[in-house]
PDB file of C-alpha atoms in Angstrom:
ATOM      1  CA  MET A 735      10.520  18.441   5.924  1.00  0.00           C
ATOM      2  CA  LEU A 736       7.215  18.370   7.755  1.00  0.00           C
ATOM      3  CA  PRO A 737       7.418  18.334  11.565  1.00  0.00           C
ATOM      4  CA  GLY A 738       6.850  14.852  12.942  1.00  0.00           C
ATOM      5  CA  ALA A 739       7.067  13.196   9.511  1.00  0.00           C
ATOM      6  CA  LYS A 740       8.418   9.670   9.442  1.00  0.00           C
ATOM      7  CA  PHE A 741       8.759   9.492   5.638  1.00  0.00           C
ATOM      8  CA  GLY A 742       8.684   5.850   4.730  1.00  0.00           C
ATOM      9  CA  GLU A 743       8.896   4.272   8.178  1.00  0.00           C
ATOM     10  CA  TYR A 744       5.670   2.339   7.594  1.00  0.00           C
ATOM     11  CA  TRP A 745       4.153   0.341   4.715  1.00  0.00           C
ATOM     12  CA  HIS A 746       2.585   2.648   2.142  1.00  0.00           C
ATOM     13  CA  HIS A 747       1.735   3.209  -1.530  1.00  0.00           C
ATOM     14  CA  ASP A 748       3.054   6.635  -2.591  1.00  0.00           C
ATOM     15  CA  GLY A 749       0.452   8.865  -4.193  1.00  0.00           C
ATOM     16  CA  ASN A 750      -2.167   6.154  -4.380  1.00  0.00           C
ATOM     17  CA  PHE A 751      -4.380   7.931  -1.892  1.00  0.00           C
ATOM     18  CA  PHE A 752      -5.702   9.901  -4.877  1.00  0.00           C
ATOM     19  CA  ALA A 753      -8.901   8.735  -6.535  1.00  0.00           C
ATOM     20  CA  ALA A 754      -8.533   6.846  -9.819  1.00  0.00           C
ATOM     21  CA  PRO A 755      -7.209   7.581 -12.379  1.00  0.00           C
ATOM     22  CA  ARG A 756      -4.730   9.837 -10.529  1.00  0.00           C
ATOM     23  CA  ASN A 757      -3.616   6.928  -8.317  1.00  0.00           C
ATOM     24  CA  ALA A 758      -1.364   5.115 -10.833  1.00  0.00           C
ATOM     25  CA  VAL A 759       2.128   6.054  -9.702  1.00  0.00           C
ATOM     26  CA  LEU A 760       5.560   4.798 -10.666  1.00  0.00           C
ATOM     27  CA  ASN A 761       8.339   5.622  -8.218  1.00  0.00           C
ATOM     28  CA  THR A 762      11.995   6.144  -8.915  1.00  0.00           C
ATOM     29  CA  LEU A 763      14.850   6.418  -6.500  1.00  0.00           C
ATOM     30  CA  HIS A 764      18.427   7.344  -7.378  1.00  0.00           C
ATOM     31  CA  ALA A 765      20.915   6.414  -4.663  1.00  0.00           C
ATOM     32  CA  ARG A 766      23.552   9.116  -4.898  1.00  0.00           C
ATOM     33  CA  VAL A 767      24.949   8.547  -1.407  1.00  0.00           C
ATOM     34  CA  VAL A 768      24.522   5.283   0.485  1.00  0.00           C
ATOM     35  CA  PRO A 769      24.936   5.112   4.281  1.00  0.00           C
ATOM     36  CA  ALA A 770      27.389   2.611   5.743  1.00  0.00           C
ATOM     37  CA  GLU A 771      24.506   1.083   7.748  1.00  0.00           C
ATOM     38  CA  GLY A 772      20.768   1.065   7.112  1.00  0.00           C
ATOM     39  CA  GLY A 773      19.148   2.944   4.260  1.00  0.00           C
ATOM     40  CA  ALA A 774      17.561  -0.094   2.626  1.00  0.00           C
ATOM     41  CA  THR A 775      14.030  -0.064   1.245  1.00  0.00           C
ATOM     42  CA  TYR A 776      11.651  -2.901   1.959  1.00  0.00           C
ATOM     43  CA  PHE A 777       9.118  -3.906  -0.680  1.00  0.00           C
ATOM     44  CA  LEU A 778       5.973  -5.963  -0.083  1.00  0.00           C
ATOM     45  CA  ASP A 779       4.628  -7.572  -3.264  1.00  0.00           C
ATOM     46  CA  THR A 780       0.890  -7.464  -2.675  1.00  0.00           C
ATOM     47  CA  THR A 781       0.091  -8.480  -6.261  1.00  0.00           C
ATOM     48  CA  ALA A 782       2.067 -11.725  -5.986  1.00  0.00           C
ATOM     49  CA  ALA A 783       0.394 -12.411  -2.645  1.00  0.00           C
ATOM     50  CA  LEU A 784      -3.030 -11.822  -4.181  1.00  0.00           C
ATOM     51  CA  ARG A 785      -2.105 -14.033  -7.138  1.00  0.00           C
ATOM     52  CA  ALA A 786      -1.093 -16.861  -4.767  1.00  0.00           C
ATOM     53  CA  GLY A 787      -4.264 -16.228  -2.787  1.00  0.00           C
ATOM     54  CA  ALA A 788      -5.803 -19.331  -1.332  1.00  0.00           C
ATOM     55  CA  ALA A 789      -3.540 -21.775  -3.182  1.00  0.00           C
ATOM     56  CA  PRO A 790      -1.860 -24.346  -0.933  1.00  0.00           C
ATOM     57  CA  GLY A 791       0.737 -22.422   1.052  1.00  0.00           C
ATOM     58  CA  GLY A 792      -0.786 -19.097  -0.040  1.00  0.00           C
ATOM     59  CA  PRO A 793      -1.116 -16.274   2.468  1.00  0.00           C
ATOM     60  CA  LEU A 794      -4.921 -15.994   2.341  1.00  0.00           C
ATOM     61  CA  SER A 795      -7.812 -18.317   2.963  1.00  0.00           C
ATOM     62  CA  ARG A 796     -10.502 -18.716   0.302  1.00  0.00           C
ATOM     63  CA  ALA A 797     -12.942 -16.742   2.481  1.00  0.00           C
ATOM     64  CA  GLU A 798     -10.406 -13.915   2.930  1.00  0.00           C
ATOM     65  CA  LEU A 799      -9.717 -13.804  -0.789  1.00  0.00           C
ATOM     66  CA  GLU A 800     -13.445 -13.576  -1.521  1.00  0.00           C
ATOM     67  CA  ALA A 801     -13.831 -10.857   1.126  1.00  0.00           C
ATOM     68  CA  LEU A 802     -10.963  -8.844  -0.378  1.00  0.00           C
ATOM     69  CA  HIS A 803     -12.831  -8.642  -3.682  1.00  0.00           C
ATOM     70  CA  ARG A 804     -15.726  -6.889  -1.950  1.00  0.00           C
ATOM     71  CA  THR A 805     -13.598  -4.811   0.434  1.00  0.00           C
ATOM     72  CA  THR A 806     -12.944  -1.089   0.439  1.00  0.00           C
ATOM     73  CA  LEU A 807     -10.504   1.047   2.427  1.00  0.00           C
ATOM     74  CA  THR A 808     -10.919   4.705   3.224  1.00  0.00           C
ATOM     75  CA  VAL A 809      -7.739   6.772   2.980  1.00  0.00           C
ATOM     76  CA  SER A 810      -7.640   9.958   5.016  1.00  0.00           C
ATOM     77  CA  PRO A 811      -4.819  12.478   5.607  1.00  0.00           C
ATOM     78  CA  GLU A 812      -5.222  12.184   9.375  1.00  0.00           C
ATOM     79  CA  TRP A 813      -3.908   8.590   9.146  1.00  0.00           C
ATOM     80  CA  ILE A 814      -0.834   9.519   7.081  1.00  0.00           C
ATOM     81  CA  SER A 815       1.737  10.851   9.545  1.00  0.00           C
ATOM     82  CA  ASP A 816       3.721  12.547   6.767  1.00  0.00           C
ATOM     83  CA  PHE A 817       0.809  14.972   6.312  1.00  0.00           C
ATOM     84  CA  ALA A 818       0.940  16.157   9.935  1.00  0.00           C
ATOM     85  CA  GLY A 819       1.607  19.877   9.890  1.00  0.00           C
ATOM     86  CA  ALA A 820       0.900  20.242   6.163  1.00  0.00           C
ATOM     87  CA  PRO A 821      -0.975  23.403   5.230  1.00  0.00           C
ATOM     88  CA  GLU A 822      -4.742  22.860   5.169  1.00  0.00           C
ATOM     89  CA  ALA A 823      -4.891  24.160   1.576  1.00  0.00           C
ATOM     90  CA  ASP A 824      -2.509  21.381   0.457  1.00  0.00           C
ATOM     91  CA  ILE A 825      -4.648  18.719   2.141  1.00  0.00           C
ATOM     92  CA  ALA A 826      -7.869  20.189   0.700  1.00  0.00           C
ATOM     93  CA  ALA A 827      -6.373  20.111  -2.817  1.00  0.00           C
ATOM     94  CA  MET A 828      -6.072  16.311  -2.539  1.00  0.00           C
ATOM     95  CA  GLY A 829      -9.836  15.984  -2.110  1.00  0.00           C
ATOM     96  CA  MET A 830      -9.479  13.442   0.667  1.00  0.00           C
ATOM     97  CA  PRO A 831     -10.743  11.223   2.133  1.00  0.00           C
ATOM     98  CA  HIS A 832     -11.005   8.701  -0.719  1.00  0.00           C
ATOM     99  CA  VAL A 833     -12.588   5.260  -0.683  1.00  0.00           C
ATOM    100  CA  HIS A 834     -10.708   2.656  -2.711  1.00  0.00           C
ATOM    101  CA  PRO A 835     -11.473  -0.957  -3.544  1.00  0.00           C
ATOM    102  CA  ALA A 836      -8.933  -3.289  -1.936  1.00  0.00           C
ATOM    103  CA  VAL A 837      -8.605  -5.188  -5.228  1.00  0.00           C
ATOM    104  CA  GLN A 838      -8.144  -2.969  -8.264  1.00  0.00           C
ATOM    105  CA  PRO A 839      -7.298  -3.780 -11.883  1.00  0.00           C
ATOM    106  CA  HIS A 840      -3.899  -2.483 -12.920  1.00  0.00           C
ATOM    107  CA  PRO A 841      -4.475   0.222 -15.558  1.00  0.00           C
ATOM    108  CA  ILE A 842      -1.956  -1.368 -17.961  1.00  0.00           C
ATOM    109  CA  THR A 843      -1.838  -5.118 -17.274  1.00  0.00           C
ATOM    110  CA  ARG A 844      -5.451  -5.377 -15.997  1.00  0.00           C
ATOM    111  CA  GLU A 845      -4.084  -7.843 -13.413  1.00  0.00           C
ATOM    112  CA  PRO A 846      -5.759  -7.478  -9.996  1.00  0.00           C
ATOM    113  CA  CYS A 847      -3.644  -5.476  -7.536  1.00  0.00           C
ATOM    114  CA  LEU A 848      -4.087  -5.539  -3.782  1.00  0.00           C
ATOM    115  CA  TYR A 849      -4.292  -2.035  -2.332  1.00  0.00           C
ATOM    116  CA  LEU A 850      -3.595  -2.044   1.412  1.00  0.00           C
ATOM    117  CA  PRO A 851      -2.958   1.438   2.800  1.00  0.00           C
ATOM    118  CA  LEU A 852      -3.095   2.146   6.507  1.00  0.00           C
ATOM    119  CA  ASN A 853      -6.615   2.518   7.799  1.00  0.00           C
ATOM    120  CA  PRO A 854      -6.954   2.250  11.590  1.00  0.00           C
ATOM    121  CA  ASP A 855     -10.451   0.808  11.190  1.00  0.00           C
ATOM    122  CA  GLY A 856      -9.229  -1.825   8.747  1.00  0.00           C
ATOM    123  CA  LEU A 857     -10.714  -3.452   5.699  1.00  0.00           C
ATOM    124  CA  TRP A 858     -14.442  -2.835   5.146  1.00  0.00           C
ATOM    125  CA  ASP A 859     -16.476  -5.724   3.732  1.00  0.00           C
ATOM    126  CA  THR A 860     -19.189  -4.053   1.645  1.00  0.00           C
ATOM    127  CA  ARG A 861     -21.484  -7.100   1.761  1.00  0.00           C
ATOM    128  CA  GLU A 862     -21.082  -7.994   5.452  1.00  0.00           C
ATOM    129  CA  ARG A 863     -20.989  -4.270   6.342  1.00  0.00           C
ATOM    130  CA  ARG A 864     -18.190  -4.632   8.887  1.00  0.00           C
ATOM    131  CA  HIS A 865     -14.461  -4.220   9.295  1.00  0.00           C
ATOM    132  CA  TRP A 866     -12.962  -7.691   9.091  1.00  0.00           C
ATOM    133  CA  ALA A 867      -9.163  -7.251   9.226  1.00  0.00           C
ATOM    134  CA  LYS A 868      -6.575  -4.596  10.054  1.00  0.00           C
ATOM    135  CA  SER A 869      -4.183  -3.473   7.316  1.00  0.00           C
ATOM    136  CA  GLN A 870      -1.278  -4.114   9.702  1.00  0.00           C
ATOM    137  CA  ASP A 871      -2.374  -7.715  10.305  1.00  0.00           C
ATOM    138  CA  VAL A 872      -2.516  -8.441   6.575  1.00  0.00           C
ATOM    139  CA  TRP A 873       0.905  -6.798   6.071  1.00  0.00           C
ATOM    140  CA  ALA A 874       2.393  -8.993   8.820  1.00  0.00           C
ATOM    141  CA  ARG A 875       0.990 -12.147   7.234  1.00  0.00           C
ATOM    142  CA  LEU A 876       2.381 -11.217   3.827  1.00  0.00           C
ATOM    143  CA  VAL A 877       5.801 -10.511   5.348  1.00  0.00           C
ATOM    144  CA  ASP A 878       5.698 -13.821   7.233  1.00  0.00           C
ATOM    145  CA  ALA A 879       4.691 -15.632   4.030  1.00  0.00           C
ATOM    146  CA  GLY A 880       7.804 -14.333   2.237  1.00  0.00           C
ATOM    147  CA  TYR A 881       6.388 -11.569   0.015  1.00  0.00           C
ATOM    148  CA  MET A 882       8.881  -8.996   1.319  1.00  0.00           C
ATOM    149  CA  TYR A 883      12.139  -8.035  -0.376  1.00  0.00           C
ATOM    150  CA  GLU A 884      14.854  -5.862   1.175  1.00  0.00           C
ATOM    151  CA  HIS A 885      16.845  -3.785  -1.282  1.00  0.00           C
ATOM    152  CA  ALA A 886      20.246  -2.458  -0.186  1.00  0.00           C
ATOM    153  CA  TYR A 887      21.387   0.290  -2.526  1.00  0.00           C
ATOM    154  CA  GLU A 888      24.688   0.757  -4.312  1.00  0.00           C
ATOM    155  CA  PRO A 889      25.943   4.307  -4.997  1.00  0.00           C
ATOM    156  CA  GLY A 890      24.645   5.573  -8.330  1.00  0.00           C
ATOM    157  CA  GLU A 891      21.990   2.872  -8.606  1.00  0.00           C
ATOM    158  CA  GLY A 892      18.501   3.698  -9.878  1.00  0.00           C
ATOM    159  CA  LEU A 893      15.359   1.840  -8.871  1.00  0.00           C
ATOM    160  CA  LEU A 894      11.847   1.935 -10.357  1.00  0.00           C
ATOM    161  CA  TRP A 895       8.727   0.371  -8.859  1.00  0.00           C
ATOM    162  CA  ASP A 896       4.982   0.323  -9.414  1.00  0.00           C
ATOM    163  CA  ASN A 897       3.033   1.635  -6.426  1.00  0.00           C
ATOM    164  CA  LEU A 898      -0.128  -0.166  -7.486  1.00  0.00           C
ATOM    165  CA  GLN A 899       1.512  -3.562  -7.076  1.00  0.00           C
ATOM    166  CA  ILE A 900       3.925  -2.977  -4.220  1.00  0.00           C
ATOM    167  CA  LEU A 901       3.924  -1.468  -0.758  1.00  0.00           C
ATOM    168  CA  HIS A 902       7.210  -0.070   0.440  1.00  0.00           C
TER     169      HIS A 902
END
C-alpha cells in the first residue's frame, strides 16, 4: 500500500485518467470477507444524471448542460492522493497529465458519458476559456438529486461496473 493512500475515499473513475482508448475500464469486486460495519461502496451514476440533464427536476440547467459539452478536465497524478509516494517511473509511464472531454461517447453504446474526475481547478469551458464549476460541487448536486446508490456487500458476492458511466 502506498503511504498516505486513501484508496477509494473520494469519488473517482478507476483507470480513466489514461488517454483514450486506454480509458475504458470495467471494474470487478469480489467480496470474500465483509466487515460487520462499513465496507459499502457508493456509486454515482453520472450517465443517468447527464441523460436527465435539464429536464424538469433534472440536476443540471440548460446552460450547464451546454457548457458540459464544451468542457474539458485535466487529470494529473498530483491530484490523485493514491499516487502519493509512487515511484516516479510508474507515474511517467502513465504519460500524465491528460486532458479529457467532460462528455465522452461510450465506446460500445455511443451514449454520452459524463466524466468528472477530481480537478482542483474545476471544469474548463473551452469556449468561455474559464473554469466554471468545481468537480466536487457537481458531485454534491448529483448526490443530492438522487443519483447515488450505496451497495452493501454479501460474502461471496461479485460486482461489475463500468467506470465510464459511474463514479465510485
